[in-house]
Short mmCIF file of C-alpha atoms in Angstrom, two decimals:
data_model
loop_
_atom_site.label_atom_id
_atom_site.label_comp_id
_atom_site.label_asym_id
_atom_site.label_seq_id
_atom_site.Cartn_x
_atom_site.Cartn_y
_atom_site.Cartn_z
CA MET A 28 117.60 53.10 7.84
CA ARG A 29 116.19 55.55 11.01
CA PRO A 30 113.53 55.40 12.04
CA GLN A 31 111.04 58.38 11.12
CA ARG A 32 110.16 59.63 15.02
CA GLN A 33 109.10 63.25 14.16
CA PRO A 34 105.51 62.22 13.21
CA ALA A 35 105.36 60.84 17.07
CA VAL A 36 107.32 63.78 18.74
CA ARG A 37 104.60 66.21 17.28
CA ALA A 38 101.89 63.94 18.34
CA VAL A 39 103.09 63.67 21.78
CA LEU A 40 103.49 67.55 22.23
CA SER A 41 100.45 68.21 20.15
CA LEU A 42 98.02 65.91 22.99
CA ILE A 43 100.47 68.03 25.76
CA LEU A 44 99.61 71.15 24.26
CA LEU A 45 95.96 70.40 24.30
CA GLY A 46 96.00 69.18 27.78
CA LEU A 47 97.16 71.97 28.89
CA ILE A 48 95.15 74.45 27.57
CA ALA A 49 91.99 72.03 28.11
CA CYS A 50 93.31 72.86 32.19
CA SER A 51 93.14 76.28 31.42
CA GLY A 52 89.78 76.20 30.30
CA GLY A 53 90.84 77.22 26.62
CA GLY A 54 92.75 80.16 25.31
CA ASP A 55 90.09 82.78 24.79
CA ALA A 56 88.39 81.97 28.23
CA VAL A 57 88.29 85.46 30.63
CA ALA A 58 87.82 85.70 33.93
CA PRO A 59 84.29 87.39 34.65
CA ARG A 60 84.99 90.89 36.66
CA PRO A 61 83.25 91.65 39.28
CA ASN A 62 79.97 93.49 39.87
CA LEU A 63 81.42 96.48 40.84
CA SER A 64 78.02 97.62 41.36
CA ALA A 65 76.20 95.54 42.58
CA GLY A 66 74.30 96.85 46.20
CA ASN A 67 74.83 100.58 45.10
CA GLY A 68 72.57 102.90 43.71
CA SER A 69 69.31 104.10 44.64
CA THR A 70 67.73 101.04 45.12
CA GLY A 71 71.05 99.04 46.22
CA ASN A 72 72.15 98.57 49.89
CA ASN A 73 75.72 99.79 50.30
CA GLY A 74 74.10 103.08 48.30
CA THR A 75 75.25 106.76 49.20
CA VAL A 76 72.65 108.78 50.96
CA ARG A 77 71.27 111.72 49.62
CA VAL A 78 69.19 114.94 50.97
CA THR A 79 67.09 117.21 49.02
CA PRO A 80 67.59 119.66 49.36
CA ALA A 81 70.38 119.74 51.34
CA SER A 82 70.33 123.47 52.41
CA ASP A 83 66.76 125.87 52.80
CA THR A 84 65.85 128.43 55.01
CA LEU A 85 62.67 129.06 57.03
CA ASN A 86 62.12 132.74 57.67
CA ALA A 87 58.87 132.32 60.02
CA LEU A 88 58.53 129.97 63.77
CA ASN A 89 56.60 126.32 62.34
CA GLN A 90 57.41 127.27 58.50
CA THR A 91 58.03 124.35 57.20
CA VAL A 92 59.70 122.11 54.15
CA GLN A 93 60.07 118.90 52.67
CA LEU A 94 63.22 117.15 52.61
CA THR A 95 63.61 114.20 50.02
CA ALA A 96 65.59 111.35 50.27
CA ASN A 97 67.30 109.02 47.48
CA VAL A 98 66.51 105.94 49.49
CA ALA A 99 64.99 104.71 52.63
CA ALA A 100 65.45 106.64 55.50
CA THR A 101 65.17 107.07 59.00
CA TRP A 102 64.55 110.94 59.66
CA SER A 103 65.80 112.58 62.81
CA SER A 104 66.47 116.05 63.77
CA LEU A 105 69.98 117.15 65.64
CA THR A 106 68.84 120.22 67.09
CA PRO A 107 65.32 119.38 67.34
CA THR A 108 65.12 123.14 69.61
CA ILE A 109 65.75 124.73 66.25
CA THR A 110 64.26 122.09 63.53
CA THR A 111 61.78 119.52 64.45
CA VAL A 112 60.91 116.18 61.83
CA ASP A 113 58.96 113.72 60.85
CA ALA A 114 58.62 110.15 59.79
CA SER A 115 58.08 111.44 56.39
CA GLY A 116 61.13 114.23 56.62
CA LEU A 117 58.76 116.79 56.83
CA VAL A 118 60.37 119.23 58.73
CA THR A 119 59.18 122.45 60.76
CA ALA A 120 60.93 125.45 62.41
CA VAL A 121 61.03 125.90 66.00
CA GLY A 122 62.99 128.49 67.16
CA PRO A 123 66.24 130.52 65.11
CA GLY A 124 69.30 128.98 64.17
CA LEU A 125 70.93 126.72 62.25
CA GLY A 126 69.21 123.56 62.63
CA LEU A 127 70.15 120.13 61.31
CA ILE A 128 68.47 117.16 59.72
CA GLN A 129 69.70 113.59 59.36
CA ALA A 130 68.71 111.21 56.92
CA LEU A 131 69.48 107.76 58.42
CA ALA A 132 69.60 104.43 55.73
CA LYS A 133 69.64 100.69 56.89
CA ASN A 134 72.87 100.63 56.03
CA HIS A 135 73.94 102.85 58.03
CA LYS A 136 75.01 105.51 55.77
CA ALA A 137 73.44 109.07 56.36
CA ASP A 138 73.25 112.53 55.21
CA THR A 139 72.30 115.79 56.69
CA ALA A 140 70.60 118.20 55.40
CA GLN A 141 71.10 122.13 57.07
CA ILE A 142 68.06 124.28 57.99
CA LEU A 143 68.62 127.86 58.37
CA VAL A 144 65.34 129.23 61.20
CA GLN A 145 65.52 132.81 61.57
CA GLN A 146 62.64 135.44 61.84
CA ILE A 147 61.81 138.32 60.02
CA VAL A 148 59.90 140.56 60.64
CA ALA A 149 56.30 140.98 59.05
CA SER A 150 54.65 142.65 61.94
CA VAL A 151 54.91 145.81 64.62
CA ARG A 152 51.77 145.77 67.05
CA VAL A 153 51.64 148.74 69.45
CA ILE A 154 49.75 147.95 72.94
CA PRO A 155 47.75 149.74 73.88
CA ASP A 156 47.27 151.66 70.32
CA SER A 157 46.16 154.85 72.18
CA ILE A 158 46.45 156.79 74.97
CA ALA A 159 45.88 159.81 76.90
CA LEU A 160 47.99 161.44 79.14
CA SER A 161 47.54 164.88 80.71
CA PHE A 162 50.63 165.85 83.15
CA CYS A 163 52.34 162.44 83.38
CA CYS A 164 54.14 159.66 81.26
CA ASP A 165 53.00 156.95 79.89
CA THR A 166 55.06 152.93 78.61
CA LEU A 167 53.86 151.67 75.63
CA THR A 168 55.09 148.28 73.99
CA ALA A 169 56.19 146.72 70.90
CA VAL A 170 55.33 143.42 70.43
CA VAL A 171 57.45 142.69 66.95
CA ALA A 172 56.50 139.11 65.43
CA ASP A 173 57.03 137.28 62.21
CA SER A 174 54.62 135.72 59.13
CA ASN A 175 52.86 133.53 61.11
CA GLY A 176 52.53 135.45 63.99
CA TYR A 177 55.11 134.21 67.01
CA PRO A 178 57.30 136.81 68.66
CA ILE A 179 60.29 138.12 67.40
CA ALA A 180 62.45 138.45 70.79
CA ASN A 181 65.15 140.64 71.47
CA ALA A 182 63.96 142.46 68.42
CA LEU A 183 65.10 146.03 67.98
CA VAL A 184 62.94 149.01 67.71
CA ALA A 185 62.98 152.43 67.10
CA TRP A 186 60.31 155.23 68.26
CA ALA A 187 59.09 158.19 67.38
CA SER A 188 56.66 161.11 67.69
CA ASP A 189 55.16 162.88 64.72
CA ASP A 190 54.96 165.56 67.02
CA THR A 191 57.20 166.54 69.66
CA ALA A 192 55.83 169.34 70.03
CA VAL A 193 52.76 167.52 71.23
CA ALA A 194 54.89 165.02 72.87
CA THR A 195 58.26 162.49 72.95
CA VAL A 196 58.76 159.20 73.61
CA PHE A 197 61.80 156.99 74.74
CA ASN A 198 62.72 153.06 74.79
CA GLY A 199 58.12 153.04 74.47
CA VAL A 200 57.92 155.78 77.34
CA VAL A 201 55.76 158.66 76.44
CA THR A 202 56.00 161.93 77.58
CA PRO A 203 53.42 165.00 77.30
CA VAL A 204 54.77 168.25 76.35
CA ALA A 205 51.82 170.29 75.14
CA ASP A 206 48.71 171.23 77.59
CA SER A 207 46.88 169.60 74.87
CA GLY A 208 46.74 167.73 70.74
CA THR A 209 46.83 165.01 69.36
CA THR A 210 50.67 162.59 68.16
CA THR A 211 51.41 159.12 66.47
CA ILE A 212 53.88 157.70 68.53
CA ARG A 213 55.96 155.23 65.62
CA ALA A 214 57.29 151.91 66.68
CA THR A 215 59.32 150.35 64.05
CA ALA A 216 61.84 147.22 63.79
CA ASP A 217 63.03 146.17 60.44
CA HIS A 218 61.16 148.76 57.94
CA VAL A 219 58.01 147.84 59.10
CA THR A 220 55.84 150.22 61.91
CA GLY A 221 53.35 150.23 64.20
CA THR A 222 51.76 153.02 65.22
CA ALA A 223 49.87 154.97 68.89
CA ARG A 224 47.76 157.76 69.06
CA VAL A 225 49.00 159.76 71.80
CA ASP A 226 46.14 162.01 73.03
CA VAL A 227 47.12 164.67 75.52
CA VAL A 228 44.22 166.49 77.46
CA ALA A 229 44.92 169.21 80.04
CA ALA A 230 45.05 168.11 83.74
CA PRO A 231 41.75 168.47 84.99
CA TYR A 232 41.77 171.25 88.25
CA PRO A 233 41.80 169.87 91.34
#
């Protein structure tokens, strides 16, 4: 009669299977997932830099806007003749044009904000504000400025006389027409007007 080997074989196979499971860490073991978010975000070393606001407009020289970044960053101006920036992200307009402000993080990542600097006409002053003419001409000058009082270079100025029968004006040059009388000369830039009084008086006899 043959010996019963089947239980012994099963026992050996069971031991081998248990050994394989032990070596693999168990049938239900799962490899740890990498933390892809580590170092990212507003406080991470690999986070994306974002500047707020990403763009803005300044309508006068020496006008300012405060920029912020979502991470600690060093501020610098890529266009220092148009905009400057201090260590806190405060931007100041110094000239017309498109300014670029950069925030650079320690991880060498950066973001850039665009600041448009344009001088909007806020005042027009005619110099001098009054003249007296007899038989010749005189020249008036229009000073066009933004809201902070900074002159606007190459501003387009339209000149006009309230009474062209008394005196006329062309590019600021006033010419008397009548022997006497008074008129107002107006200088207008972008719908803002400055004025000067013009008195035409009779020429004295020699």
